Amino acid sequence: MTEIKQITVVGSGVMGSQIAMVSALAGFDVYLQDINEESLKVAEDSLHGHINKRISKGKISLLEAEKAFARLKFVTSLEKAVAETDFVIEAIVEKLDVKRQLFAEIDRLAPSHAIIATNSSTIVSSKLADATNRPEKICNLHFFNPVLVMELVEVVKGPQTSDETADTAVELVKQINKTPILLKKEISGFVANRILGALIDEAIYLLENDIATVEEIDLACTKALNHPIGPFALLDLTGIDVNYYIRQVLYEETGDENQKPQKVITEKYLNGEYGRKTGKGFYSYNS
Ligand code: CAA
């Protein structure tokens, strides 16, 4: 199995930044790369905010936090970020053509032993593997939001992924103190999001048919089913824009009209109401 010392996370959004932080906290040398300098700055500030909270709650020591931040480098250069990497985790926008271009570029720049994983739950690794010359080293490694809190990570083998790559990925998940499950075959959405998708679809159906309000549907889930938050609060947390892109990809893949982003999702997306990250989604948030 490949020994992992250095991890590179590409894309410094909510998912990428926290994946990088979790890896640094576990003792790995980490590069967090993004082409957008401003996004890196936002990521750094947000991570300091989350970690400061943990320090003040006594969950982590100041020294541990300082060591983790010393291991975490924020860079715009992809070349620098992957030059000596052992494991790349891509967490950029959910667009196939953009991801394929990035995978080809990483393949050109990274050492030949490096594994390249995508955090995507809708774009399976076989759609990216042939953009590289190392298809057996490509897999999905799917985290949940917020990554600092959620324990599960799905490792997904594509038809081209080698056993060694999957084993290394499973081992890495354990080393960053998360719980892996290994999906032996690709299926869009994987396990957790397929189940969650069914819940969200039903919540939107009930809303669009004027059965109940956003607040009431969320209350049904929190107070009747004991979910930590309702489906609309969760959409605000994970990003209505992300949901829009995911459904768009599913629609393009299947041609199934039922997979298209629903009316309410499209409206919010077009209004720039993405949820917590824009201050407004199904709920409003103070910045
Ligand atoms: N980032 C990092 N940490 C966060 C956070 C965030 N955005 N939001 C909350 N937390 C931390 C808090 O700091 C707190 O930490 P401590 O336990 O150390 O104090 C902990 O989470 C609990 O937070 P709160 O007490 O403020 O609030 P809460 O009890 O409502 O918990 C929650 C917040 C953890 C997000 C909880 O509501 C929850 O578990 N929600 C469900 C999340 C979920 O279903 N995620 C899966 C989404 S699907 C997905 O991710 C798929 C995908 O493909 C992207």
PDB file of N, CA, C and O and ligand atoms in Angstrom, residues 15 18 50 53-54 57 59 121 142-146 148-150 193 196 228-229 234 237-238 246 276, ligand 1:
ATOM      1  N   MET A  15     -16.202  22.474   1.590  1.00  0.00           N
ATOM      2  CA  MET A  15     -15.774  21.080   1.721  1.00  0.00           C
ATOM      3  C   MET A  15     -14.250  20.968   1.695  1.00  0.00           C
ATOM      4  O   MET A  15     -13.646  20.396   2.593  1.00  0.00           O
ATOM      5  N   GLN A  18     -12.304  22.266   4.799  1.00  0.00           N
ATOM      6  CA  GLN A  18     -12.406  21.441   6.013  1.00  0.00           C
ATOM      7  C   GLN A  18     -11.746  20.071   5.825  1.00  0.00           C
ATOM      8  O   GLN A  18     -11.212  19.497   6.778  1.00  0.00           O
ATOM      9  N   HIS A  50     -13.442  28.202  13.223  1.00  0.00           N
ATOM     10  CA  HIS A  50     -13.891  26.894  13.734  1.00  0.00           C
ATOM     11  C   HIS A  50     -12.910  26.344  14.771  1.00  0.00           C
ATOM     12  O   HIS A  50     -13.321  25.815  15.806  1.00  0.00           O
ATOM     13  N   LYS A  53     -13.000  28.064  18.133  1.00  0.00           N
ATOM     14  CA  LYS A  53     -14.133  27.601  18.951  1.00  0.00           C
ATOM     15  C   LYS A  53     -13.753  26.317  19.680  1.00  0.00           C
ATOM     16  O   LYS A  53     -14.057  26.138  20.847  1.00  0.00           O
ATOM     17  N   ARG A  54     -13.081  25.417  18.953  1.00  0.00           N
ATOM     18  CA  ARG A  54     -12.683  24.137  19.568  1.00  0.00           C
ATOM     19  C   ARG A  54     -11.679  24.366  20.692  1.00  0.00           C
ATOM     20  O   ARG A  54     -11.720  23.675  21.704  1.00  0.00           O
ATOM     21  N   LYS A  57     -13.459  25.660  23.709  1.00  0.00           N
ATOM     22  CA  LYS A  57     -14.247  24.613  24.387  1.00  0.00           C
ATOM     23  C   LYS A  57     -13.346  23.556  25.019  1.00  0.00           C
ATOM     24  O   LYS A  57     -13.844  22.557  25.560  1.00  0.00           O
ATOM     25  N   LYS A  59     -11.536  21.442  23.444  1.00  0.00           N
ATOM     26  CA  LYS A  59     -11.539  20.187  22.684  1.00  0.00           C
ATOM     27  C   LYS A  59     -10.201  19.927  22.010  1.00  0.00           C
ATOM     28  O   LYS A  59      -9.910  18.821  21.573  1.00  0.00           O
ATOM     29  N   SER A 121     -19.972  13.403  -5.332  1.00  0.00           N
ATOM     30  CA  SER A 121     -20.849  12.252  -5.095  1.00  0.00           C
ATOM     31  C   SER A 121     -21.714  11.978  -6.316  1.00  0.00           C
ATOM     32  O   SER A 121     -22.470  11.014  -6.341  1.00  0.00           O
ATOM     33  N   HIS A 142     -15.643  10.514  -0.682  1.00  0.00           N
ATOM     34  CA  HIS A 142     -16.742  11.459  -0.504  1.00  0.00           C
ATOM     35  C   HIS A 142     -16.990  11.801   0.961  1.00  0.00           C
ATOM     36  O   HIS A 142     -17.364  10.929   1.750  1.00  0.00           O
ATOM     37  N   PHE A 143     -16.793  13.067   1.279  1.00  0.00           N
ATOM     38  CA  PHE A 143     -16.961  13.576   2.646  1.00  0.00           C
ATOM     39  C   PHE A 143     -18.345  14.210   2.793  1.00  0.00           C
ATOM     40  O   PHE A 143     -18.991  14.559   1.804  1.00  0.00           O
ATOM     41  N   PHE A 144     -18.733  14.463   4.042  1.00  0.00           N
ATOM     42  CA  PHE A 144     -20.030  15.084   4.326  1.00  0.00           C
ATOM     43  C   PHE A 144     -19.841  16.412   5.038  1.00  0.00           C
ATOM     44  O   PHE A 144     -18.859  16.618   5.757  1.00  0.00           O
ATOM     45  N   ASN A 145     -20.794  17.275   4.849  1.00  0.00           N
ATOM     46  CA  ASN A 145     -20.748  18.652   5.327  1.00  0.00           C
ATOM     47  C   ASN A 145     -21.467  18.775   6.676  1.00  0.00           C
ATOM     48  O   ASN A 145     -22.611  18.319   6.768  1.00  0.00           O
ATOM     49  N   PRO A 146     -20.907  19.354   7.703  1.00  0.00           N
ATOM     50  CA  PRO A 146     -19.561  19.915   7.792  1.00  0.00           C
ATOM     51  C   PRO A 146     -18.500  18.840   8.075  1.00  0.00           C
ATOM     52  O   PRO A 146     -18.663  18.049   9.004  1.00  0.00           O
ATOM     53  N   LEU A 148     -15.619  18.832   9.350  1.00  0.00           N
ATOM     54  CA  LEU A 148     -14.975  18.796  10.673  1.00  0.00           C
ATOM     55  C   LEU A 148     -15.798  17.976  11.668  1.00  0.00           C
ATOM     56  O   LEU A 148     -15.279  17.487  12.655  1.00  0.00           O
ATOM     57  N   VAL A 149     -17.094  17.848  11.391  1.00  0.00           N
ATOM     58  CA  VAL A 149     -17.997  17.188  12.343  1.00  0.00           C
ATOM     59  C   VAL A 149     -18.422  15.792  11.877  1.00  0.00           C
ATOM     60  O   VAL A 149     -18.483  14.856  12.678  1.00  0.00           O
ATOM     61  N   MET A 150     -18.765  15.661  10.598  1.00  0.00           N
ATOM     62  CA  MET A 150     -19.383  14.406  10.138  1.00  0.00           C
ATOM     63  C   MET A 150     -18.324  13.304  10.015  1.00  0.00           C
ATOM     64  O   MET A 150     -17.281  13.517   9.398  1.00  0.00           O
ATOM     65  N   ASN A 193     -26.114   9.940   0.164  1.00  0.00           N
ATOM     66  CA  ASN A 193     -26.828  10.974  -0.591  1.00  0.00           C
ATOM     67  C   ASN A 193     -28.037  10.443  -1.350  1.00  0.00           C
ATOM     68  O   ASN A 193     -28.970  11.191  -1.619  1.00  0.00           O
ATOM     69  N   LEU A 196     -30.544  10.502   1.345  1.00  0.00           N
ATOM     70  CA  LEU A 196     -30.862  11.909   1.623  1.00  0.00           C
ATOM     71  C   LEU A 196     -31.650  12.536   0.463  1.00  0.00           C
ATOM     72  O   LEU A 196     -32.585  13.308   0.680  1.00  0.00           O
ATOM     73  N   PRO A 228     -31.135  15.758  13.028  1.00  0.00           N
ATOM     74  CA  PRO A 228     -30.548  16.931  13.696  1.00  0.00           C
ATOM     75  C   PRO A 228     -31.043  18.249  13.103  1.00  0.00           C
ATOM     76  O   PRO A 228     -31.262  19.217  13.837  1.00  0.00           O
ATOM     77  N   ILE A 229     -31.220  18.305  11.797  1.00  0.00           N
ATOM     78  CA  ILE A 229     -31.835  19.483  11.156  1.00  0.00           C
ATOM     79  C   ILE A 229     -32.740  18.983  10.028  1.00  0.00           C
ATOM     80  O   ILE A 229     -32.560  17.870   9.534  1.00  0.00           O
ATOM     81  N   LEU A 234     -30.892  21.836   5.871  1.00  0.00           N
ATOM     82  CA  LEU A 234     -29.723  21.096   5.362  1.00  0.00           C
ATOM     83  C   LEU A 234     -29.337  21.582   3.958  1.00  0.00           C
ATOM     84  O   LEU A 234     -28.148  21.729   3.645  1.00  0.00           O
ATOM     85  N   LEU A 237     -27.406  24.535   4.355  1.00  0.00           N
ATOM     86  CA  LEU A 237     -26.055  24.234   4.858  1.00  0.00           C
ATOM     87  C   LEU A 237     -25.154  23.723   3.734  1.00  0.00           C
ATOM     88  O   LEU A 237     -24.017  24.170   3.571  1.00  0.00           O
ATOM     89  N   THR A 238     -25.672  22.797   2.932  1.00  0.00           N
ATOM     90  CA  THR A 238     -24.817  22.195   1.899  1.00  0.00           C
ATOM     91  C   THR A 238     -24.757  23.056   0.635  1.00  0.00           C
ATOM     92  O   THR A 238     -23.828  22.934  -0.149  1.00  0.00           O
ATOM     93  N   ILE A 246     -25.885  19.377  -9.014  1.00  0.00           N
ATOM     94  CA  ILE A 246     -25.981  17.917  -8.938  1.00  0.00           C
ATOM     95  C   ILE A 246     -27.164  17.411  -9.772  1.00  0.00           C
ATOM     96  O   ILE A 246     -27.052  16.496 -10.567  1.00  0.00           O
ATOM     97  N   ARG A 276     -26.646  29.310   3.485  1.00  0.00           N
ATOM     98  CA  ARG A 276     -25.822  30.004   4.485  1.00  0.00           C
ATOM     99  C   ARG A 276     -24.712  30.825   3.864  1.00  0.00           C
ATOM    100  O   ARG A 276     -24.377  31.907   4.335  1.00  0.00           O
TER     101      ARG A 276
HETATM  102  N1  CAA B   1     -18.412  23.709  10.172  1.00  0.00           N
HETATM  103  C1  CAA B   1     -17.712  23.105  11.155  1.00  0.00           C
HETATM  104  N2  CAA B   1     -18.222  22.777  12.347  1.00  0.00           N
HETATM  105  C2  CAA B   1     -19.510  23.078  12.560  1.00  0.00           C
HETATM  106  C3  CAA B   1     -20.307  23.706  11.587  1.00  0.00           C
HETATM  107  C4  CAA B   1     -19.720  24.033  10.353  1.00  0.00           C
HETATM  108  N3  CAA B   1     -20.397  24.602   9.369  1.00  0.00           N
HETATM  109  N4  CAA B   1     -21.547  23.876  12.096  1.00  0.00           N
HETATM  110  C5  CAA B   1     -21.527  23.390  13.334  1.00  0.00           C
HETATM  111  N5  CAA B   1     -20.312  22.898  13.617  1.00  0.00           N
HETATM  112  C6  CAA B   1     -19.897  22.245  14.846  1.00  0.00           C
HETATM  113  C7  CAA B   1     -20.043  23.169  16.023  1.00  0.00           C
HETATM  114  O1  CAA B   1     -18.864  23.945  16.210  1.00  0.00           O
HETATM  115  C8  CAA B   1     -20.254  22.189  17.157  1.00  0.00           C
HETATM  116  O2  CAA B   1     -19.005  21.652  17.535  1.00  0.00           O
HETATM  117  P1  CAA B   1     -18.749  21.058  18.998  1.00  0.00           P
HETATM  118  O3  CAA B   1     -19.527  19.787  19.105  1.00  0.00           O
HETATM  119  O4  CAA B   1     -17.281  20.846  18.997  1.00  0.00           O
HETATM  120  O5  CAA B   1     -19.230  22.102  19.945  1.00  0.00           O
HETATM  121  C9  CAA B   1     -21.041  21.035  16.512  1.00  0.00           C
HETATM  122  O6  CAA B   1     -20.807  21.168  15.091  1.00  0.00           O
HETATM  123  C10 CAA B   1     -22.514  21.151  16.794  1.00  0.00           C
HETATM  124  O7  CAA B   1     -22.939  22.429  16.335  1.00  0.00           O
HETATM  125  P2  CAA B   1     -24.089  23.313  16.998  1.00  0.00           P
HETATM  126  O8  CAA B   1     -24.201  22.907  18.436  1.00  0.00           O
HETATM  127  O9  CAA B   1     -23.851  24.722  16.655  1.00  0.00           O
HETATM  128  O10 CAA B   1     -25.412  22.975  16.184  1.00  0.00           O
HETATM  129  P3  CAA B   1     -26.102  21.599  15.872  1.00  0.00           P
HETATM  130  O11 CAA B   1     -26.184  20.739  17.081  1.00  0.00           O
HETATM  131  O12 CAA B   1     -27.322  21.957  15.118  1.00  0.00           O
HETATM  132  O13 CAA B   1     -25.093  20.865  14.866  1.00  0.00           O
HETATM  133  C11 CAA B   1     -24.664  20.204  12.648  1.00  0.00           C
HETATM  134  C12 CAA B   1     -24.817  21.372  13.597  1.00  0.00           C
HETATM  135  C13 CAA B   1     -23.456  19.357  13.054  1.00  0.00           C
HETATM  136  C14 CAA B   1     -24.439  20.763  11.248  1.00  0.00           C
HETATM  137  C15 CAA B   1     -25.960  19.345  12.755  1.00  0.00           C
HETATM  138  O14 CAA B   1     -27.060  20.153  12.535  1.00  0.00           O
HETATM  139  C16 CAA B   1     -26.003  18.187  11.824  1.00  0.00           C
HETATM  140  O15 CAA B   1     -25.404  17.150  12.073  1.00  0.00           O
HETATM  141  N6  CAA B   1     -26.698  18.368  10.690  1.00  0.00           N
HETATM  142  C17 CAA B   1     -26.850  17.360   9.667  1.00  0.00           C
HETATM  143  C18 CAA B   1     -25.690  17.475   8.750  1.00  0.00           C
HETATM  144  C19 CAA B   1     -25.804  16.525   7.635  1.00  0.00           C
HETATM  145  O16 CAA B   1     -26.767  15.812   7.449  1.00  0.00           O
HETATM  146  N7  CAA B   1     -24.760  16.491   6.821  1.00  0.00           N
HETATM  147  C20 CAA B   1     -24.760  15.687   5.645  1.00  0.00           C
HETATM  148  C21 CAA B   1     -25.094  16.581   4.543  1.00  0.00           C
HETATM  149  S1  CAA B   1     -25.083  15.756   2.994  1.00  0.00           S
HETATM  150  C22 CAA B   1     -23.562  16.013   2.429  1.00  0.00           C
HETATM  151  O17 CAA B   1     -22.718  16.566   3.031  1.00  0.00           O
HETATM  152  C23 CAA B   1     -23.338  15.387   1.141  1.00  0.00           C
HETATM  153  C24 CAA B   1     -22.565  16.129   0.172  1.00  0.00           C
HETATM  154  O18 CAA B   1     -22.344  15.544  -0.872  1.00  0.00           O
HETATM  155  C25 CAA B   1     -22.040  17.496   0.376  1.00  0.00           C
END
